[in-house]
PDB file of C-alpha atoms and ligand atoms in Angstrom:
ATOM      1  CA  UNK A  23     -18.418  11.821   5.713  1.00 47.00           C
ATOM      2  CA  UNK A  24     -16.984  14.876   7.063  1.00 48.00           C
ATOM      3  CA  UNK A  25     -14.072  16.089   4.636  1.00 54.00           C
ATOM      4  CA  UNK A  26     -11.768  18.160   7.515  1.00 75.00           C
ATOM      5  CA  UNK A  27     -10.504  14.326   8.487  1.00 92.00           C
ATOM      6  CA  UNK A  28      -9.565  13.970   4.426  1.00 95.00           C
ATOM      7  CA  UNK A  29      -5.857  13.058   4.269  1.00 96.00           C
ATOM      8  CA  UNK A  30      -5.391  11.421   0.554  1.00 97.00           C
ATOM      9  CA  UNK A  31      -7.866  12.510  -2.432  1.00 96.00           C
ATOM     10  CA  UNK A  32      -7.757  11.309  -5.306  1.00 97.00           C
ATOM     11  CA  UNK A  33     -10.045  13.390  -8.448  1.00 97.00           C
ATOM     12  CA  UNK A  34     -10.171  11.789 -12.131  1.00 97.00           C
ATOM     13  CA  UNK A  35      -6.850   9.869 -12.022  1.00 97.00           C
ATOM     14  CA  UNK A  36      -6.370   8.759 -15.919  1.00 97.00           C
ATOM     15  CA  UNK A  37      -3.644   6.805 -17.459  1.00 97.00           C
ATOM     16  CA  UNK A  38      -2.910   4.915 -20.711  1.00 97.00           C
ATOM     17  CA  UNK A  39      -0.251   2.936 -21.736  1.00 96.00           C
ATOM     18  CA  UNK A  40      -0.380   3.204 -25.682  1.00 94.00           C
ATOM     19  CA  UNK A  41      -3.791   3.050 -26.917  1.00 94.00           C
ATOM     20  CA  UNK A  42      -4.613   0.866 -23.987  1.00 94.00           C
ATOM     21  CA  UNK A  43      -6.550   2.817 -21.480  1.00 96.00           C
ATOM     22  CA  UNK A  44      -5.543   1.634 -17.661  1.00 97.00           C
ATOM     23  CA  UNK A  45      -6.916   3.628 -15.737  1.00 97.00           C
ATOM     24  CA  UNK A  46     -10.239   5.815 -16.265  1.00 97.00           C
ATOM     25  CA  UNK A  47     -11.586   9.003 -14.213  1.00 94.00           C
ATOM     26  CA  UNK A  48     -10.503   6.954 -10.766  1.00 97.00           C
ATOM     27  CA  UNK A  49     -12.083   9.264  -7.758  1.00 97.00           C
ATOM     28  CA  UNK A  50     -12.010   8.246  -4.201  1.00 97.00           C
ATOM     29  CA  UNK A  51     -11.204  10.392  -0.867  1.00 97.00           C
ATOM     30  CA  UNK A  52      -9.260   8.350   2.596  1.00 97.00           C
ATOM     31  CA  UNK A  53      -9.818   9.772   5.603  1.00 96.00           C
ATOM     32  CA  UNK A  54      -7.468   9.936   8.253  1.00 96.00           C
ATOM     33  CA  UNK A  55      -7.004   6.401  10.083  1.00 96.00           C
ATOM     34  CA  UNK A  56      -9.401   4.447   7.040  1.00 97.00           C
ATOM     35  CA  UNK A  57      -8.360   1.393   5.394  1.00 97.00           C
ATOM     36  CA  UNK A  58      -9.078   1.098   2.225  1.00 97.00           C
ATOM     37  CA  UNK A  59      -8.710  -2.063   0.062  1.00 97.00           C
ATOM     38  CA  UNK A  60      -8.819  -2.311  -3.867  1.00 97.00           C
ATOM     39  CA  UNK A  61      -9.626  -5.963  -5.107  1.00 94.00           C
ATOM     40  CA  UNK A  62     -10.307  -6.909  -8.834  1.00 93.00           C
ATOM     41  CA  UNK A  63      -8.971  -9.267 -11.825  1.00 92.00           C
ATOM     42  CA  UNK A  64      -5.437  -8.615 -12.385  1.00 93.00           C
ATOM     43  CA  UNK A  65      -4.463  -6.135 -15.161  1.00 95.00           C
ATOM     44  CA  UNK A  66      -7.193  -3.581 -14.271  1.00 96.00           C
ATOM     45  CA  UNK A  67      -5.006  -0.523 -13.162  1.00 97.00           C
ATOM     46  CA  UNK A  68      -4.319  -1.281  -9.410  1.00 97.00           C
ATOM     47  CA  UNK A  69      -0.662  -1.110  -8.939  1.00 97.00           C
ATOM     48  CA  UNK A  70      -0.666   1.822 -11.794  1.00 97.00           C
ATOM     49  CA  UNK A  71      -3.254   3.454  -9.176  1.00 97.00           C
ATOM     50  CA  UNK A  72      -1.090   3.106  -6.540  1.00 97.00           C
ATOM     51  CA  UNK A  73       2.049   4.341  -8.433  1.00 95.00           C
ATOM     52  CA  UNK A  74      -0.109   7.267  -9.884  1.00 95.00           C
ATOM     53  CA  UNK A  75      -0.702   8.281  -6.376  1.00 95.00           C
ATOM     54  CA  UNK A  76       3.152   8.087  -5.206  1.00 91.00           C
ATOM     55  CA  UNK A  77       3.927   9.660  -8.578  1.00 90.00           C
ATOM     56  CA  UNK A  78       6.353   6.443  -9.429  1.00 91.00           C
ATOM     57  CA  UNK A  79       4.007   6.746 -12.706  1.00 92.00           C
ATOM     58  CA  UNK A  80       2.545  10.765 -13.728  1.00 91.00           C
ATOM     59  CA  UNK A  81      -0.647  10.030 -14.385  1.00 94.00           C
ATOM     60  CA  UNK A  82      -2.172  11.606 -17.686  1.00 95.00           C
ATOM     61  CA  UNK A  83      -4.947  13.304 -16.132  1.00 94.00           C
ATOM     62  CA  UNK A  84      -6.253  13.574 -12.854  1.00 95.00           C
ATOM     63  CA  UNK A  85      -5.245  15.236  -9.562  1.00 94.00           C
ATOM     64  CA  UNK A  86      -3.876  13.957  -6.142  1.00 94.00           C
ATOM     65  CA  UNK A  87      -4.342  15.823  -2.617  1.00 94.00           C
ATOM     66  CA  UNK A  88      -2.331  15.024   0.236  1.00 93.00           C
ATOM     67  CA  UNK A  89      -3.872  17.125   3.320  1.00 92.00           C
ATOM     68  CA  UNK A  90      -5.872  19.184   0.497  1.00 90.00           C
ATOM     69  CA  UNK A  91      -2.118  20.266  -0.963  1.00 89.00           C
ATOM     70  CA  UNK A  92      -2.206  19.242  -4.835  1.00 90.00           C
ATOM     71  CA  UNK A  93       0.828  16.896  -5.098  1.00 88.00           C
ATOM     72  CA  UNK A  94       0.377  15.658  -8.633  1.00 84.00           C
ATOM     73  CA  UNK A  95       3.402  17.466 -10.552  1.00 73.00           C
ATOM     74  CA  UNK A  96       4.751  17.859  -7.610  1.00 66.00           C
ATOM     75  CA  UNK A  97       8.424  19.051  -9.475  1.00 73.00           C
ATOM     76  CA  UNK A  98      11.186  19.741  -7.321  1.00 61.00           C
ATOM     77  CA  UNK A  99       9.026  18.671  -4.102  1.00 81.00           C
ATOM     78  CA  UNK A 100       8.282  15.049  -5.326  1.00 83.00           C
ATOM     79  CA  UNK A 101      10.783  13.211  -2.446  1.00 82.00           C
ATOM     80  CA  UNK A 102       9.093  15.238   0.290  1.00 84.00           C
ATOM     81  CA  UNK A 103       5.778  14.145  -1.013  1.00 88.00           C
ATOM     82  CA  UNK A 104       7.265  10.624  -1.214  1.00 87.00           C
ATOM     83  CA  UNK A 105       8.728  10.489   2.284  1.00 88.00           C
ATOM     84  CA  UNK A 106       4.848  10.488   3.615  1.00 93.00           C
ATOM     85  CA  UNK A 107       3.680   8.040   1.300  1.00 95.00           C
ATOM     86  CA  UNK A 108       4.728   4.365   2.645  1.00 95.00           C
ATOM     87  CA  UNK A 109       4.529   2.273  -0.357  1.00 95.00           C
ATOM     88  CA  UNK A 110       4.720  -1.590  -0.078  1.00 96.00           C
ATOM     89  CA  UNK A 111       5.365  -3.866  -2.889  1.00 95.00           C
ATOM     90  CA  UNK A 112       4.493  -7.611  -4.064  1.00 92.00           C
ATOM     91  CA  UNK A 113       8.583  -8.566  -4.348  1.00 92.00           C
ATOM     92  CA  UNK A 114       9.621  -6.627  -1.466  1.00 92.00           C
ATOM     93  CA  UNK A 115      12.329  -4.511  -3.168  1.00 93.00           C
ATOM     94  CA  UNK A 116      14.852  -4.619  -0.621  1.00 96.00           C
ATOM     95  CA  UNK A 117      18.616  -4.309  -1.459  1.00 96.00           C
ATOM     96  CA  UNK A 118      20.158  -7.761  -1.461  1.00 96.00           C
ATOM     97  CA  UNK A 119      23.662  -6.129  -0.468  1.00 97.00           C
ATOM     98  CA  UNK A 120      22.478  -4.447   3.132  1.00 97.00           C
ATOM     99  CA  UNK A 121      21.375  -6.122   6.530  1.00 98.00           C
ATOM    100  CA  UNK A 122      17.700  -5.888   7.571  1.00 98.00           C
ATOM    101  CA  UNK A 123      18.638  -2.728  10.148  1.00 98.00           C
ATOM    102  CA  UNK A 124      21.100  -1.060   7.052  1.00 97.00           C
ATOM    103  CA  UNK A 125      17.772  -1.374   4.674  1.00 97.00           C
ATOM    104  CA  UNK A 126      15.382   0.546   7.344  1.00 97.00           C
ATOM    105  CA  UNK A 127      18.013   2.877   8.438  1.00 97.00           C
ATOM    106  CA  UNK A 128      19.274   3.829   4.565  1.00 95.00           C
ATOM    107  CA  UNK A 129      16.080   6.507   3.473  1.00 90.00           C
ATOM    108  CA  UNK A 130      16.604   7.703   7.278  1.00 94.00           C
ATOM    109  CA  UNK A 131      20.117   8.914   6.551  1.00 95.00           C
ATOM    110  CA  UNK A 132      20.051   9.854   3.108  1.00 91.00           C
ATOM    111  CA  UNK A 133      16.089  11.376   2.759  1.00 88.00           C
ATOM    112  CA  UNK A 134      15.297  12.713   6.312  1.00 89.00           C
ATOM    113  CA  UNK A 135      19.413  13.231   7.566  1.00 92.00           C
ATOM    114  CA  UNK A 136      19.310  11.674  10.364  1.00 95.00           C
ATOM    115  CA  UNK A 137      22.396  10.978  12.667  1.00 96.00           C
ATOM    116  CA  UNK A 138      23.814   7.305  12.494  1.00 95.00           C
ATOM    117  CA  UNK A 139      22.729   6.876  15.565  1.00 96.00           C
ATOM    118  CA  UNK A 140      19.484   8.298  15.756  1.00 97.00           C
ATOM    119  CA  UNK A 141      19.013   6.264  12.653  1.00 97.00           C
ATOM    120  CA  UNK A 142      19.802   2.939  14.526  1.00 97.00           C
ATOM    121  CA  UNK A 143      17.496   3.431  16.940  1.00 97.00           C
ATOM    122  CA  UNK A 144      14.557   4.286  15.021  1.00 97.00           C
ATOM    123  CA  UNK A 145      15.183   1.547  12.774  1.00 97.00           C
ATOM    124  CA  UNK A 146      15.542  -0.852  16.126  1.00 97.00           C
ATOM    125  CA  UNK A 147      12.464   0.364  17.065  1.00 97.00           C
ATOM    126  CA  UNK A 148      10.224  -0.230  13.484  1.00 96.00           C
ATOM    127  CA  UNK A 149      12.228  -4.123  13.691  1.00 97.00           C
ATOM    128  CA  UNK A 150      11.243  -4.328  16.546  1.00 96.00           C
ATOM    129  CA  UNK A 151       7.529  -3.512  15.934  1.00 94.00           C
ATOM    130  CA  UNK A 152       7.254  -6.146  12.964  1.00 95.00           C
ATOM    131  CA  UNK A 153       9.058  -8.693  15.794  1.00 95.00           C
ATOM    132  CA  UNK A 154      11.914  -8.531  13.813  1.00 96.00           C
ATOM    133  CA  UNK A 155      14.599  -7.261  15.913  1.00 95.00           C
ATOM    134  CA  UNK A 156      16.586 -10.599  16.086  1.00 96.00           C
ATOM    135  CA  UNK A 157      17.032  -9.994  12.655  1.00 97.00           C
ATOM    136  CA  UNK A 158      18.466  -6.890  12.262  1.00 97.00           C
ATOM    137  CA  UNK A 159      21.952  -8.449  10.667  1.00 98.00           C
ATOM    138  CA  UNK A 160      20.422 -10.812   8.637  1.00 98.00           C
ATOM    139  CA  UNK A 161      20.655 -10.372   4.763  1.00 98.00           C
ATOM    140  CA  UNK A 162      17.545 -10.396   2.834  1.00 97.00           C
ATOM    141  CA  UNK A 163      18.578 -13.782   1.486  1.00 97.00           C
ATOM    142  CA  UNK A 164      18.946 -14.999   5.147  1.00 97.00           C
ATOM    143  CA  UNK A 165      15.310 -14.095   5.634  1.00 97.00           C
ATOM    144  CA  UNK A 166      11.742 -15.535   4.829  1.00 96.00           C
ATOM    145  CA  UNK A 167      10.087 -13.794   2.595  1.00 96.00           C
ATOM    146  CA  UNK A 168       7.543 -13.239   5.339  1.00 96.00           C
ATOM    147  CA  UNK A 169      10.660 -12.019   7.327  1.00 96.00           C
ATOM    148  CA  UNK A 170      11.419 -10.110   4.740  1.00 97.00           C
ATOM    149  CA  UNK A 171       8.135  -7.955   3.723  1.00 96.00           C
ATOM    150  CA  UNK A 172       7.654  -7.226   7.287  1.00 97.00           C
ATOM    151  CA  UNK A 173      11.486  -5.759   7.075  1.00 97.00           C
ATOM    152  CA  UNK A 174       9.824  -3.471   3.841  1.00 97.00           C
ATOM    153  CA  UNK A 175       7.027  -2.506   6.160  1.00 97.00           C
ATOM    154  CA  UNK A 176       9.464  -1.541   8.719  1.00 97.00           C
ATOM    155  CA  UNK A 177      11.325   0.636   6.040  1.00 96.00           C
ATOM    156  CA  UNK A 178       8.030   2.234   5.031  1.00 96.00           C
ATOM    157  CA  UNK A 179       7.312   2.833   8.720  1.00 96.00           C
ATOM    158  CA  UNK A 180      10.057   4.306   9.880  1.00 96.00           C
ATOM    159  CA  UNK A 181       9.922   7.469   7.461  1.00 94.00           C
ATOM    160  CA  UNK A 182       6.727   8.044   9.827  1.00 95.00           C
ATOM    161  CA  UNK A 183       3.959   8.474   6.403  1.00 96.00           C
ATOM    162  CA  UNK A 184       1.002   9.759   6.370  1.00 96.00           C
ATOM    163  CA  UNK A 185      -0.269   7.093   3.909  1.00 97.00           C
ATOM    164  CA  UNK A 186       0.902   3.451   3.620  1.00 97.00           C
ATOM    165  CA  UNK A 187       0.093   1.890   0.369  1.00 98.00           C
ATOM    166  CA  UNK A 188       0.303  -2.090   0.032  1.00 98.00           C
ATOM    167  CA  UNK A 189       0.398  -3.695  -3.097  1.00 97.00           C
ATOM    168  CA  UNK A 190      -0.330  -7.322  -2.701  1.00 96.00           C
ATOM    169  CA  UNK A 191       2.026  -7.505  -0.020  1.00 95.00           C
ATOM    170  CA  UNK A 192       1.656 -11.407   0.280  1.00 95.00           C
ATOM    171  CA  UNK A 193       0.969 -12.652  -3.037  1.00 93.00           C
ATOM    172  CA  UNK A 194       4.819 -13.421  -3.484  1.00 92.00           C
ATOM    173  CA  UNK A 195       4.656 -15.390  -0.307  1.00 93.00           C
ATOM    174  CA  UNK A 196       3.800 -19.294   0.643  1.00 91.00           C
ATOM    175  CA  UNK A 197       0.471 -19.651   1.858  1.00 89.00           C
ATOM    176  CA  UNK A 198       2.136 -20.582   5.637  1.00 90.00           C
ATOM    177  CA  UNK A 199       3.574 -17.003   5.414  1.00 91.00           C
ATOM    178  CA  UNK A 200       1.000 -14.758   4.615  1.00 93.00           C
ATOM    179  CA  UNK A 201      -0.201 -14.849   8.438  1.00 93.00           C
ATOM    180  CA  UNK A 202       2.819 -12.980   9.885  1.00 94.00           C
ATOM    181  CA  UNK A 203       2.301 -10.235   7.089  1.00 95.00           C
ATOM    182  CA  UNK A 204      -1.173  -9.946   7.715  1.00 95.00           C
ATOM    183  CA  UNK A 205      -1.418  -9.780  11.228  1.00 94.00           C
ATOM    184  CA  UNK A 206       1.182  -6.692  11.000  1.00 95.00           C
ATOM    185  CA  UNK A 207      -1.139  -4.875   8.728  1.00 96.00           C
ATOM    186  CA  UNK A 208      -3.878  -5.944  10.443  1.00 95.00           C
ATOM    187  CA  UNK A 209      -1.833  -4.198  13.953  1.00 94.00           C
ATOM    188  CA  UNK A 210      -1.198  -0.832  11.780  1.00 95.00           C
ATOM    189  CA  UNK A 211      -5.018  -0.755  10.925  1.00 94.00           C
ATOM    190  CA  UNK A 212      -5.844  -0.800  14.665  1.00 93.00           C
ATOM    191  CA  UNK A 213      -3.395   1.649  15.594  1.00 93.00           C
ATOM    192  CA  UNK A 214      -5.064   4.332  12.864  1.00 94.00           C
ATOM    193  CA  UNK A 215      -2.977   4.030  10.612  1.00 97.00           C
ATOM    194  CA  UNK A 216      -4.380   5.052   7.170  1.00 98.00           C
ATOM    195  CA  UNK A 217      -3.879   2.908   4.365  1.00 98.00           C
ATOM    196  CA  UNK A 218      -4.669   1.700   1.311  1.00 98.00           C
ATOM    197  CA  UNK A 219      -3.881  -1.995   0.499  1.00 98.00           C
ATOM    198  CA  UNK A 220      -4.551  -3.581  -3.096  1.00 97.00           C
ATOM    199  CA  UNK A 221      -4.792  -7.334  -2.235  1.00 94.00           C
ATOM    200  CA  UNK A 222      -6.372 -10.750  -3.188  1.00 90.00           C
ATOM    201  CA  UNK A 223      -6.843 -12.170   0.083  1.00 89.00           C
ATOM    202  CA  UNK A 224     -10.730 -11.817   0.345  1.00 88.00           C
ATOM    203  CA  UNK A 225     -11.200 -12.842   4.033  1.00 87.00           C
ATOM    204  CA  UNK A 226      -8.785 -10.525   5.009  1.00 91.00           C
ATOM    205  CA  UNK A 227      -9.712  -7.451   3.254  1.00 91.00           C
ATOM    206  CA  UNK A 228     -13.268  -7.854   4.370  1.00 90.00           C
ATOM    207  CA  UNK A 229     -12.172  -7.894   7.902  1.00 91.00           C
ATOM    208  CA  UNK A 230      -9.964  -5.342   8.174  1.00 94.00           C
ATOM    209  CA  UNK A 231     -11.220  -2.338   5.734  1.00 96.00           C
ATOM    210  CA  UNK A 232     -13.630   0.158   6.344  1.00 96.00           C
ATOM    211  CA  UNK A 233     -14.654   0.359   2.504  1.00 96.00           C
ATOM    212  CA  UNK A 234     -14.168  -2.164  -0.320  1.00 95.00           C
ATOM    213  CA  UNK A 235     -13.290  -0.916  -3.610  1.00 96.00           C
ATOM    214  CA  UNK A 236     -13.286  -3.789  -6.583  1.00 94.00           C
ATOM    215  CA  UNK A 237     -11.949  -2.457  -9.468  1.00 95.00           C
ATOM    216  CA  UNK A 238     -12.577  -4.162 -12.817  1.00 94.00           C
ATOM    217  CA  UNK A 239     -11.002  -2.174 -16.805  1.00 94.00           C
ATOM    218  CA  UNK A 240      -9.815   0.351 -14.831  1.00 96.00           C
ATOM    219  CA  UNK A 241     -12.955   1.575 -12.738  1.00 96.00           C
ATOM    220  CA  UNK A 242     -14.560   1.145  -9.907  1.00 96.00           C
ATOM    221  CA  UNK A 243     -16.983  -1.000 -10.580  1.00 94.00           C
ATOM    222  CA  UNK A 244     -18.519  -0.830  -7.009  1.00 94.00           C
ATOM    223  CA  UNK A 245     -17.331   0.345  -3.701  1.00 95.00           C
ATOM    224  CA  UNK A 246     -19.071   0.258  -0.201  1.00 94.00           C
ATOM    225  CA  UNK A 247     -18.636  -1.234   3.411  1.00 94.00           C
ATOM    226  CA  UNK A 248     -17.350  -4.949   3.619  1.00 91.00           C
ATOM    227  CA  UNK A 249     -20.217  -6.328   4.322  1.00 88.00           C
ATOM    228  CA  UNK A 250     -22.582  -5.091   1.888  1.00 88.00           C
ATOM    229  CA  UNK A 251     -19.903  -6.007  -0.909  1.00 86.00           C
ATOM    230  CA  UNK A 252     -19.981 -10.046   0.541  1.00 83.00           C
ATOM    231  CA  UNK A 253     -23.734  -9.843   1.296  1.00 84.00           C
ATOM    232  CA  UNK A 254     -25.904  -7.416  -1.147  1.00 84.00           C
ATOM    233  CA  UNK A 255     -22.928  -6.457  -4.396  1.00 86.00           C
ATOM    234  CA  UNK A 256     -24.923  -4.570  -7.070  1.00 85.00           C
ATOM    235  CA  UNK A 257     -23.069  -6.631  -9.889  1.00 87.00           C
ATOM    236  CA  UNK A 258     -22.940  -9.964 -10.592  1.00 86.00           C
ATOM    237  CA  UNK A 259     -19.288  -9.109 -11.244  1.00 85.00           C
ATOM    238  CA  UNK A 260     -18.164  -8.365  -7.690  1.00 86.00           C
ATOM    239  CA  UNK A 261     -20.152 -11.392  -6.665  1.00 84.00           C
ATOM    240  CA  UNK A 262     -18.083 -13.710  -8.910  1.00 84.00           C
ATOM    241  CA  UNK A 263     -15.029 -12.332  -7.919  1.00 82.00           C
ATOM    242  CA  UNK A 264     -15.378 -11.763  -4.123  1.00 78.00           C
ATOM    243  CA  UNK A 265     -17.020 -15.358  -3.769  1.00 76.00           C
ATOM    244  CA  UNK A 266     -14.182 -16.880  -5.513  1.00 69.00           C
ATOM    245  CA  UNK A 267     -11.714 -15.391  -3.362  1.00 62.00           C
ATOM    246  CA  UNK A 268     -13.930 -15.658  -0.713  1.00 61.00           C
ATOM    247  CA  UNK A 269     -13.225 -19.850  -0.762  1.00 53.00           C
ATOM    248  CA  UNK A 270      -9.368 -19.593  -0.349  1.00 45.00           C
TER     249      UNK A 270
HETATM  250  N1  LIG B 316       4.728   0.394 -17.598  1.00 80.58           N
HETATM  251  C1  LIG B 316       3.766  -0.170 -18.357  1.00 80.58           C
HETATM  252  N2  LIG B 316       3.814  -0.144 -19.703  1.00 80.58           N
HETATM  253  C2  LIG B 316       2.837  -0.686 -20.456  1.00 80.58           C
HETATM  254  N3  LIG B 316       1.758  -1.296 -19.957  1.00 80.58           N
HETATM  255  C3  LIG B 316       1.629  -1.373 -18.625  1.00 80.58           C
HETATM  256  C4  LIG B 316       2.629  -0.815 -17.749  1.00 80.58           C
HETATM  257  N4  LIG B 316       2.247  -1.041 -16.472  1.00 80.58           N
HETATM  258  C5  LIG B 316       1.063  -1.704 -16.553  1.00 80.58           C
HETATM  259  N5  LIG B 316       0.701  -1.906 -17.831  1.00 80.58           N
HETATM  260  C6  LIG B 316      -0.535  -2.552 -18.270  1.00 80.58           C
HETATM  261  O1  LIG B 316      -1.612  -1.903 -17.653  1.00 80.58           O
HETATM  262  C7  LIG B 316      -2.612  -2.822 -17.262  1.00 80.58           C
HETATM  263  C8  LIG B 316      -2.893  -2.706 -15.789  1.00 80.58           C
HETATM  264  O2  LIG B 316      -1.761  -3.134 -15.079  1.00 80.58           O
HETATM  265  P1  LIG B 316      -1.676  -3.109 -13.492  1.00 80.58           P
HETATM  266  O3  LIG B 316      -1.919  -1.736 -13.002  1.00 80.58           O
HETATM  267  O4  LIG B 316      -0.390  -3.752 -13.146  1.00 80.58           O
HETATM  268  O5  LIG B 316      -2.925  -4.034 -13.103  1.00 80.58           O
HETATM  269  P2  LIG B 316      -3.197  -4.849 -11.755  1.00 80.58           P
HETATM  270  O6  LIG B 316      -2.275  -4.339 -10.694  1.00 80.58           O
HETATM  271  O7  LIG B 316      -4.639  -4.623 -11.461  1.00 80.58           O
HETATM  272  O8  LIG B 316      -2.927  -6.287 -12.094  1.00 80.58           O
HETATM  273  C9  LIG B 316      -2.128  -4.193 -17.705  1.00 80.58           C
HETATM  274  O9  LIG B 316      -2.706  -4.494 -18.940  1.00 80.58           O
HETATM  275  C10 LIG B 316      -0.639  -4.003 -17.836  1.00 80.58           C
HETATM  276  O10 LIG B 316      -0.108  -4.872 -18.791  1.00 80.58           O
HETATM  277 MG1  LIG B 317      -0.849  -5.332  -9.597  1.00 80.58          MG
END
């Protein structure tokens, strides 16, 4: 692996909540246009490794690079750091109160000061890239949640980041909705986007990632290319837990 293609690295990342240690010496390096996915048992650090790397949690020790920058501590530059990181979460977080179009557009006019209509059209466009664009006045509580998360990825989108980071983005969802999701992410992987996407849906992570990460009391257990985590894992672990999933 070269390292001049680097965008996101991430050296010794540490956190504990309490006595309870969450997340121990996590290292790992993304490369520009890589997908990345983290699987694992729940409660063993992945969304606090994914808000340690947005900084929604300061990690206790560890460093994060964003194009070899040091962004950890970032201080007074923390919402420019932010605006490149696309973050994705389980329950959507949209705001109930504002269409589908307002929710994209809001970060566009407040964060990067864009024009109203400069705004609109950009957050047209990202609808319009999720298929979503018939939407644009609905409510949140008018949509799917399939509808819905694909509006969040549109929001994430539109700020133009570096990074998108999923965090089960379809475990809140019916089974008969996870598809639409998928196949969006699965669209921003072929299009080089680079991202990092924590998720439990084993068939899908081994076809779209470049490298497999399972994560197990905060580690990395074991990490390598799809296929040699589904055909040759070095734990019995990973084997469990991948074949489990594997079945869904
Ligand atoms: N803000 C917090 N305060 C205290 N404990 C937390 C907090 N966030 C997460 N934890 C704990 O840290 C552990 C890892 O959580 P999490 O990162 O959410 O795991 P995962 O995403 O892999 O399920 C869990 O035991 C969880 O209860
Ligand atoms: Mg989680």
């Amino acid at each position: 692996m070269t390292t001049d293609d680097t965008i996101l690295r991430v050296e010794g990342l540490a956190k504990s909540f309490g006595t309870t240690e969450v997340l121990k010496e996590i290292s790992f390096t993304v490369r520009k246009g890589e997908t990345k996915a983290f699987i694992g048992p729940s409660g063993t650090g992945k969304s606090t490794l994914l808000r340690c790397i947005n900084q929604l949690i300061v990690p206790d020790r560890g460093r994060v690079y964003l194009h070899g920058e040091e962004v950890t501590h970032a201080g007074a530059k923390i919402n420019q750091y932010r605006a490149k990181i696309g973050m994705v979460f389980q329950n959507f977080n949209l705001f109930d109160h504002l269409t589908a179009l307002r929710n994209v557009e809001i970060a566009l006019l407040k964060v990067k000061g864009m024009k109203e209509g400069e705004a609109r059209e950009k957050a047209l466009f990202e609808l319009r890239r999720v298929g979503l664009e018939d939407r644009a006045d609905h409510y949140p509580a008018q949509l799917s949640g399939g509808q819905a998360q694909r509006v969040s990825i549109a929001r994430a989108l539109a700020m133009d980041p570096d990074v998108m980071l999923f965090d089960e983005p379809t475990s809140a969802l019916d089974p008969e909705l996870t598809g639409e999701v998928l196949e969006v992410i699965r669209e921003l992987a072929q299009n080089g986007m680079t991202m990092l996407i924590v998720t439990h849906e084993m068939r899908f992570a081994l076809s779209i990632a470049d490298e497999i990460c399972f994560m197990e009391h905060g580690t990395i257990l074991e990490r390598g290319p799809p296929a040699d985590l589904r055909d040759s894992p070095a734990f019995e672990r990973t084997r469990q837990f991948a074949g489990r999933f594997a079945e869904l």
